[in-house]
Short mmCIF file of N, CA and C and ligand atoms in Angstrom, two decimals:
data_model
loop_
_atom_site.label_atom_id
_atom_site.label_comp_id
_atom_site.label_asym_id
_atom_site.label_seq_id
_atom_site.Cartn_x
_atom_site.Cartn_y
_atom_site.Cartn_z
N MET P 1 14.45 7.70 -0.24
CA MET P 1 14.72 5.83 -1.17
C MET P 1 15.86 5.60 -1.23
N SER P 2 16.40 5.55 -0.25
CA SER P 2 17.60 4.73 -0.19
C SER P 2 17.96 3.76 0.07
N LYS P 3 16.42 3.21 1.14
CA LYS P 3 16.48 1.77 1.40
C LYS P 3 15.85 0.95 0.24
N LEU P 4 15.42 1.45 -0.83
CA LEU P 4 14.93 0.81 -2.03
C LEU P 4 15.52 -0.51 -2.21
N PRO P 5 15.09 -1.75 -2.06
CA PRO P 5 15.90 -3.19 -2.24
C PRO P 5 15.96 -3.01 -3.81
N ARG P 6 17.30 -3.73 -3.97
CA ARG P 6 17.29 -4.16 -5.73
C ARG P 6 17.21 -5.56 -5.94
N ASN P 7 17.24 -6.21 -4.97
CA ASN P 7 17.34 -7.68 -4.71
C ASN P 7 15.95 -8.48 -4.92
N VAL P 8 14.88 -7.79 -4.60
CA VAL P 8 13.52 -8.26 -4.49
C VAL P 8 13.15 -9.35 -6.07
N ALA P 9 13.13 -10.61 -5.72
CA ALA P 9 12.74 -11.46 -6.66
C ALA P 9 11.46 -11.31 -7.23
N PHE P 10 10.26 -11.49 -6.32
CA PHE P 10 8.80 -11.29 -6.54
C PHE P 10 8.44 -10.28 -5.84
N CYS P 11 7.83 -9.68 -6.07
CA CYS P 11 7.05 -8.11 -5.48
C CYS P 11 6.14 -8.39 -4.58
N PRO P 12 5.96 -7.70 -3.54
CA PRO P 12 5.58 -8.29 -2.03
C PRO P 12 3.97 -8.13 -2.15
N CYS P 13 3.77 -7.30 -3.32
CA CYS P 13 2.31 -7.53 -3.65
C CYS P 13 1.74 -8.42 -4.38
N GLN P 14 2.43 -9.64 -4.03
CA GLN P 14 1.73 -10.80 -4.46
C GLN P 14 1.31 -11.35 -6.14
N SER P 15 1.93 -9.88 -6.62
CA SER P 15 1.22 -10.15 -8.11
C SER P 15 1.78 -11.30 -9.18
N GLY P 16 2.97 -12.03 -8.37
CA GLY P 16 3.13 -12.93 -9.09
C GLY P 16 4.53 -12.67 -10.16
N ARG P 17 4.57 -11.08 -10.34
CA ARG P 17 5.53 -10.26 -11.39
C ARG P 17 6.43 -10.37 -10.43
N SER P 18 7.96 -9.88 -11.12
CA SER P 18 8.92 -9.41 -10.31
C SER P 18 8.69 -7.88 -9.60
N TYR P 19 9.47 -7.71 -8.64
CA TYR P 19 9.56 -6.14 -8.33
C TYR P 19 9.78 -5.33 -9.27
N ALA P 20 10.56 -5.50 -10.24
CA ALA P 20 11.13 -4.63 -11.01
C ALA P 20 9.55 -4.35 -11.85
N ALA P 21 9.15 -5.43 -12.17
CA ALA P 21 7.68 -5.21 -13.35
C ALA P 21 6.73 -4.83 -12.69
N CYS P 22 7.03 -4.39 -11.50
CA CYS P 22 5.49 -4.63 -10.68
C CYS P 22 5.55 -3.06 -10.04
N CYS P 23 5.63 -3.18 -8.63
CA CYS P 23 5.72 -1.95 -8.01
C CYS P 23 6.83 -0.77 -7.63
N ARG P 24 7.79 -1.40 -8.32
CA ARG P 24 9.37 -0.91 -8.16
C ARG P 24 9.27 0.53 -9.05
N PRO P 25 8.63 0.39 -10.15
CA PRO P 25 8.77 1.59 -11.18
C PRO P 25 8.04 2.56 -10.15
N PHE P 26 7.00 2.29 -9.18
CA PHE P 26 6.06 3.46 -9.00
C PHE P 26 6.75 3.82 -7.70
N HIS P 27 7.33 2.91 -7.00
CA HIS P 27 8.54 3.25 -5.67
C HIS P 27 9.45 4.59 -6.30
N LEU P 28 9.98 4.19 -7.27
CA LEU P 28 11.00 4.79 -7.53
C LEU P 28 10.56 6.08 -8.71
N GLY P 29 9.16 6.62 -8.56
CA GLY P 29 8.95 7.82 -9.20
C GLY P 29 8.82 7.77 -10.60
N GLU P 30 8.88 6.50 -11.20
CA GLU P 30 9.28 6.36 -12.51
C GLU P 30 7.97 6.26 -13.29
N ALA P 31 7.29 5.92 -12.78
CA ALA P 31 5.40 5.14 -13.22
C ALA P 31 4.46 5.79 -12.02
N VAL P 32 3.42 5.82 -12.62
CA VAL P 32 2.26 6.35 -11.69
C VAL P 32 1.21 5.07 -12.14
N PRO P 33 0.71 4.65 -10.85
CA PRO P 33 -0.13 3.79 -10.90
C PRO P 33 -1.21 4.34 -11.50
N GLN P 34 -2.18 3.62 -12.43
CA GLN P 34 -3.25 3.96 -13.22
C GLN P 34 -4.67 3.63 -12.58
N THR P 35 -4.12 2.37 -11.80
CA THR P 35 -5.83 1.84 -11.51
C THR P 35 -5.71 2.34 -10.10
N VAL P 36 -6.60 1.58 -9.07
CA VAL P 36 -6.90 1.85 -7.80
C VAL P 36 -6.07 0.64 -7.43
N GLU P 37 -6.42 -0.69 -8.11
CA GLU P 37 -6.04 -1.49 -7.23
C GLU P 37 -4.11 -1.91 -7.57
N ALA P 38 -3.81 -1.13 -8.23
CA ALA P 38 -2.43 -1.00 -8.87
C ALA P 38 -1.81 0.08 -7.66
N LEU P 39 -2.43 1.06 -7.48
CA LEU P 39 -2.11 2.13 -6.28
C LEU P 39 -2.34 1.23 -4.88
N MET P 40 -3.20 0.78 -4.82
CA MET P 40 -3.38 -0.42 -3.50
C MET P 40 -2.11 -1.29 -3.00
N ARG P 41 -1.59 -2.20 -4.53
CA ARG P 41 -0.83 -2.90 -4.45
C ARG P 41 0.20 -2.28 -4.01
N SER P 42 1.01 -1.34 -4.82
CA SER P 42 2.21 -0.73 -4.61
C SER P 42 2.36 -0.29 -3.17
N ARG P 43 1.20 0.25 -2.69
CA ARG P 43 1.15 1.01 -1.10
C ARG P 43 1.33 0.22 -0.17
N TYR P 44 0.61 -1.61 -0.65
CA TYR P 44 1.23 -2.61 0.34
C TYR P 44 2.46 -2.80 0.26
N SER P 45 3.19 -3.08 -0.94
CA SER P 45 4.19 -3.45 -0.93
C SER P 45 5.31 -2.52 -0.45
N ALA P 46 4.92 -1.08 -0.42
CA ALA P 46 5.58 0.13 0.36
C ALA P 46 5.35 -0.32 1.88
N PHE P 47 4.46 -0.66 2.48
CA PHE P 47 4.56 -1.08 4.14
C PHE P 47 5.41 -2.46 3.92
N ALA P 48 5.28 -3.16 3.02
CA ALA P 48 5.81 -4.62 3.20
C ALA P 48 7.46 -4.26 3.41
N LEU P 49 7.87 -2.94 2.67
CA LEU P 49 9.42 -2.53 2.73
C LEU P 49 9.76 -1.46 3.11
N HIS P 50 8.97 -0.73 4.20
CA HIS P 50 8.55 0.26 4.70
C HIS P 50 9.44 1.54 4.10
N LEU P 51 9.13 1.83 2.90
CA LEU P 51 9.22 2.86 2.09
C LEU P 51 8.06 3.90 2.47
N THR P 52 8.08 4.17 3.43
CA THR P 52 7.06 5.32 4.36
C THR P 52 6.94 6.71 3.75
N ASP P 53 8.19 6.96 2.64
CA ASP P 53 7.81 8.51 1.82
C ASP P 53 6.74 7.99 0.74
N TYR P 54 6.95 6.68 0.79
CA TYR P 54 6.08 6.25 -0.44
C TYR P 54 4.31 6.51 -0.37
N ILE P 55 3.85 5.79 1.07
CA ILE P 55 2.85 5.77 1.47
C ILE P 55 2.07 7.06 1.97
N TRP P 56 3.35 7.70 2.49
CA TRP P 56 3.05 9.10 2.35
C TRP P 56 2.51 9.97 1.95
N SER P 57 3.33 9.80 0.50
CA SER P 57 2.76 10.87 -0.93
C SER P 57 1.38 10.00 -1.53
N THR P 58 1.42 9.06 -1.32
CA THR P 58 0.04 8.48 -1.91
C THR P 58 -1.24 8.66 -1.33
N TRP P 59 -1.02 9.21 -0.01
CA TRP P 59 -2.27 9.07 0.82
C TRP P 59 -2.49 10.55 0.80
N HIS P 60 -4.19 10.81 0.45
CA HIS P 60 -4.88 12.28 0.18
C HIS P 60 -3.86 12.95 1.49
N PRO P 61 -3.76 14.64 1.22
CA PRO P 61 -3.15 15.22 2.03
C PRO P 61 -4.46 15.63 3.34
N ASP P 62 -5.60 15.05 2.73
CA ASP P 62 -6.81 15.41 3.69
C ASP P 62 -6.78 14.69 4.80
N TYR P 63 -6.32 13.40 4.74
CA TYR P 63 -6.47 11.85 5.88
C TYR P 63 -5.45 11.74 5.97
N ARG P 64 -4.27 12.27 5.49
CA ARG P 64 -3.09 11.63 6.04
C ARG P 64 -2.30 11.60 7.64
N PRO P 65 -1.86 10.89 7.80
CA PRO P 65 -1.25 11.33 9.18
C PRO P 65 0.27 11.89 9.18
N THR P 66 0.95 12.71 9.93
CA THR P 66 2.06 12.96 9.56
C THR P 66 2.94 12.15 9.56
N LEU P 67 3.73 12.57 8.51
CA LEU P 67 5.15 11.88 8.18
C LEU P 67 5.97 11.17 9.58
N HIS P 68 5.80 12.13 10.41
CA HIS P 68 6.83 11.16 11.37
C HIS P 68 5.88 10.41 12.09
N ASP P 69 4.28 10.41 12.24
CA ASP P 69 3.83 9.40 12.87
C ASP P 69 4.07 8.01 11.78
N LEU P 70 3.92 8.28 11.02
CA LEU P 70 4.15 7.22 9.73
C LEU P 70 5.20 6.16 9.87
N ARG P 71 6.29 7.23 10.04
CA ARG P 71 7.70 6.41 10.33
C ARG P 71 7.72 5.77 11.25
N ALA P 72 7.26 6.09 12.41
CA ALA P 72 7.54 5.11 13.72
C ALA P 72 7.43 3.56 13.14
N ASP P 73 8.11 2.81 13.86
CA ASP P 73 8.41 1.58 13.61
C ASP P 73 7.75 0.54 14.79
N HIS P 74 6.67 -0.29 14.11
CA HIS P 74 5.59 -0.75 14.95
C HIS P 74 6.28 -2.09 15.23
N GLY P 75 7.36 -2.41 14.30
CA GLY P 75 7.49 -3.90 14.30
C GLY P 75 6.69 -4.75 13.38
N VAL P 76 6.10 -4.30 12.70
CA VAL P 76 5.19 -4.77 11.92
C VAL P 76 5.54 -5.66 10.64
N GLN P 77 5.76 -7.06 10.14
CA GLN P 77 6.00 -7.50 8.89
C GLN P 77 5.03 -7.80 8.43
N TRP P 78 4.46 -7.29 7.33
CA TRP P 78 3.43 -7.83 6.38
C TRP P 78 3.89 -9.10 5.50
N ARG P 79 3.09 -9.81 5.79
CA ARG P 79 3.71 -11.02 4.79
C ARG P 79 2.74 -11.49 3.73
N ARG P 80 1.85 -11.09 3.60
CA ARG P 80 1.09 -11.51 2.53
C ARG P 80 -0.26 -10.43 2.17
N LEU P 81 -0.82 -10.53 0.98
CA LEU P 81 -1.60 -9.91 0.68
C LEU P 81 -3.19 -10.63 -0.42
N GLU P 82 -4.03 -10.67 -0.02
CA GLU P 82 -5.28 -10.75 -1.07
C GLU P 82 -5.78 -9.95 -1.62
N VAL P 83 -6.42 -9.28 -2.83
CA VAL P 83 -6.91 -8.63 -3.66
C VAL P 83 -8.13 -9.02 -3.55
N LEU P 84 -8.91 -8.49 -2.95
CA LEU P 84 -10.66 -10.10 -2.97
C LEU P 84 -11.68 -9.22 -3.87
N GLY P 85 -11.48 -7.91 -4.11
CA GLY P 85 -12.01 -7.01 -5.40
C GLY P 85 -11.51 -5.71 -5.87
N ALA P 86 -11.77 -4.96 -6.70
CA ALA P 86 -11.42 -3.73 -6.77
C ALA P 86 -12.78 -2.92 -7.89
N ASP P 87 -13.41 -1.78 -7.81
CA ASP P 87 -14.38 -0.93 -8.55
C ASP P 87 -13.76 0.73 -8.72
N GLU P 88 -13.78 1.05 -9.92
CA GLU P 88 -13.41 2.68 -10.13
C GLU P 88 -14.27 3.30 -10.82
N GLY P 89 -14.60 4.42 -10.67
CA GLY P 89 -15.02 4.94 -11.54
C GLY P 89 -14.09 6.29 -11.78
N PRO P 90 -14.56 7.29 -12.38
CA PRO P 90 -13.71 8.51 -13.35
C PRO P 90 -13.11 9.08 -12.07
N SER P 91 -13.41 9.01 -10.62
CA SER P 91 -12.86 9.73 -9.71
C SER P 91 -12.92 9.34 -8.27
N HIS P 92 -13.54 8.14 -8.16
CA HIS P 92 -13.59 7.56 -7.08
C HIS P 92 -13.32 6.00 -6.96
N GLY P 93 -12.68 5.40 -5.90
CA GLY P 93 -12.50 3.97 -6.65
C GLY P 93 -12.63 3.14 -4.84
N VAL P 94 -12.86 1.67 -4.79
CA VAL P 94 -12.56 1.39 -3.88
C VAL P 94 -12.04 -0.28 -4.28
N VAL P 95 -10.99 -0.24 -3.25
CA VAL P 95 -10.56 -1.92 -3.04
C VAL P 95 -10.39 -2.74 -1.59
N GLU P 96 -10.90 -3.64 -1.84
CA GLU P 96 -10.82 -4.81 -0.93
C GLU P 96 -10.07 -5.53 -1.15
N PHE P 97 -9.02 -6.16 0.42
CA PHE P 97 -8.22 -6.89 0.61
C PHE P 97 -8.35 -7.22 1.68
N ARG P 98 -7.50 -8.45 1.87
CA ARG P 98 -7.00 -9.10 3.27
C ARG P 98 -5.44 -8.60 3.30
N ALA P 99 -5.13 -8.58 4.23
CA ALA P 99 -3.32 -8.01 4.35
C ALA P 99 -3.13 -8.92 5.88
N TYR P 100 -1.82 -9.67 5.76
CA TYR P 100 -1.68 -10.50 6.62
C TYR P 100 -0.12 -9.96 7.44
N TRP P 101 -0.31 -9.66 8.70
CA TRP P 101 1.03 -9.57 9.44
C TRP P 101 1.45 -10.45 10.19
N ARG P 102 2.50 -9.77 10.61
CA ARG P 102 3.15 -10.35 12.07
C ARG P 102 4.11 -9.45 12.45
N THR P 103 3.83 -9.83 14.00
CA THR P 103 5.02 -9.58 14.76
C THR P 103 6.11 -10.14 15.59
N SER P 104 6.95 -9.82 16.13
CA SER P 104 7.70 -10.84 17.07
C SER P 104 6.90 -11.94 18.11
N THR P 105 5.62 -11.37 18.41
CA THR P 105 5.09 -11.93 19.38
C THR P 105 3.39 -12.51 19.07
N ASP P 106 3.08 -11.83 17.57
CA ASP P 106 1.69 -11.74 17.26
C ASP P 106 1.53 -11.83 15.77
N ARG P 107 0.66 -12.14 15.42
CA ARG P 107 0.08 -12.58 14.14
C ARG P 107 -1.55 -11.87 13.86
N GLY P 108 -1.83 -11.54 12.63
CA GLY P 108 -2.93 -11.08 12.43
C GLY P 108 -3.63 -11.05 10.88
N VAL P 109 -4.69 -10.41 10.81
CA VAL P 109 -5.08 -10.23 8.90
C VAL P 109 -5.95 -9.03 8.92
N VAL P 110 -5.92 -8.03 8.69
CA VAL P 110 -6.52 -6.65 8.24
C VAL P 110 -7.45 -6.77 7.13
N HIS P 111 -8.44 -7.03 7.86
CA HIS P 111 -9.57 -6.90 5.75
C HIS P 111 -10.23 -5.48 5.94
N GLU P 112 -10.09 -5.09 4.96
CA GLU P 112 -10.20 -3.71 4.43
C GLU P 112 -11.18 -3.11 3.18
N ARG P 113 -11.63 -2.16 3.07
CA ARG P 113 -12.05 -2.23 2.42
C ARG P 113 -11.77 -0.44 1.93
N SER P 114 -10.50 -0.02 1.06
CA SER P 114 -10.18 1.18 1.18
C SER P 114 -10.62 2.18 -0.15
N SER P 115 -10.80 3.24 0.55
CA SER P 115 -11.08 4.28 -0.60
C SER P 115 -10.38 5.30 -1.19
N PHE P 116 -10.32 5.20 -2.79
CA PHE P 116 -9.46 5.95 -3.23
C PHE P 116 -10.34 7.37 -3.64
N VAL P 117 -9.58 8.48 -4.32
CA VAL P 117 -10.07 9.75 -5.03
C VAL P 117 -8.96 10.03 -6.22
N LYS P 118 -9.13 10.46 -6.89
CA LYS P 118 -8.39 10.58 -8.15
C LYS P 118 -8.44 12.02 -8.32
N GLU P 119 -7.29 12.71 -8.12
CA GLU P 119 -7.31 13.91 -8.21
C GLU P 119 -5.79 14.53 -8.90
N GLY P 120 -5.96 15.60 -9.84
CA GLY P 120 -5.08 15.87 -10.88
C GLY P 120 -4.59 14.84 -11.24
N GLY P 121 -5.10 13.86 -11.97
CA GLY P 121 -4.75 12.87 -12.70
C GLY P 121 -3.89 11.72 -11.74
N LEU P 122 -3.74 12.11 -10.82
CA LEU P 122 -3.30 10.79 -9.63
C LEU P 122 -4.39 10.21 -8.91
N TRP P 123 -3.83 8.97 -8.67
CA TRP P 123 -5.13 8.40 -7.56
C TRP P 123 -4.36 8.45 -5.95
N TYR P 124 -5.07 8.75 -4.90
CA TYR P 124 -4.61 9.11 -3.52
C TYR P 124 -5.72 8.06 -3.04
N TYR P 125 -4.99 7.51 -1.86
CA TYR P 125 -5.77 6.56 -0.80
C TYR P 125 -6.32 7.59 -0.09
N THR P 126 -7.94 7.54 0.71
CA THR P 126 -8.14 8.47 1.57
C THR P 126 -8.18 7.70 3.14
N VAL P 127 -9.39 6.51 3.16
CA VAL P 127 -9.90 5.90 4.02
C VAL P 127 -9.79 4.75 4.05
N GLY P 128 -9.67 3.78 4.91
CA GLY P 128 -9.74 2.17 5.19
C GLY P 128 -11.15 2.02 5.73
N MET P 129 -12.02 1.45 5.68
CA MET P 129 -12.96 0.52 6.27
C MET P 129 -12.73 -0.52 6.43
N GLU P 130 -12.24 -0.87 8.03
CA GLU P 130 -12.39 -2.34 8.37
C GLU P 130 -13.45 -3.32 8.44
N LEU P 131 -13.27 -4.27 7.96
CA LEU P 131 -14.57 -5.35 7.79
C LEU P 131 -14.19 -6.53 8.52
N ALA P 132 -15.22 -7.10 8.81
CA ALA P 132 -15.34 -8.27 10.11
C ALA P 132 -14.30 -9.43 9.60
ZN1 ZN W 1 3.45 -5.39 -6.83
#
């Protein structure tokens, strides 16, 4: 977590709150997201800030890529997040969102419905279904 920035005024997940009052405690391991939306937002923020270890550790072990693959830098910058809906039960949840990305030569939007499971009191991302 040596790359964890201290000077991000607004959280990259676009909650409108400061990073320190939003996703940073999750990234530091000081708190655990209690809802699937909070976990999804913190994972998006981690993508935006290139906090690969956090992305990996919140990805269910049965579904996640290798840490090495995840660390590959694709030159993608995540610019904006819109959470369209979230629904959760005791052990399963889904979040639908649009995430806007940019590279030096291209830009686009990922529209996804992410699935989550709760195990041992912790939410984990499993898979995402890309939507039109
Ligand atoms: Zn946040």
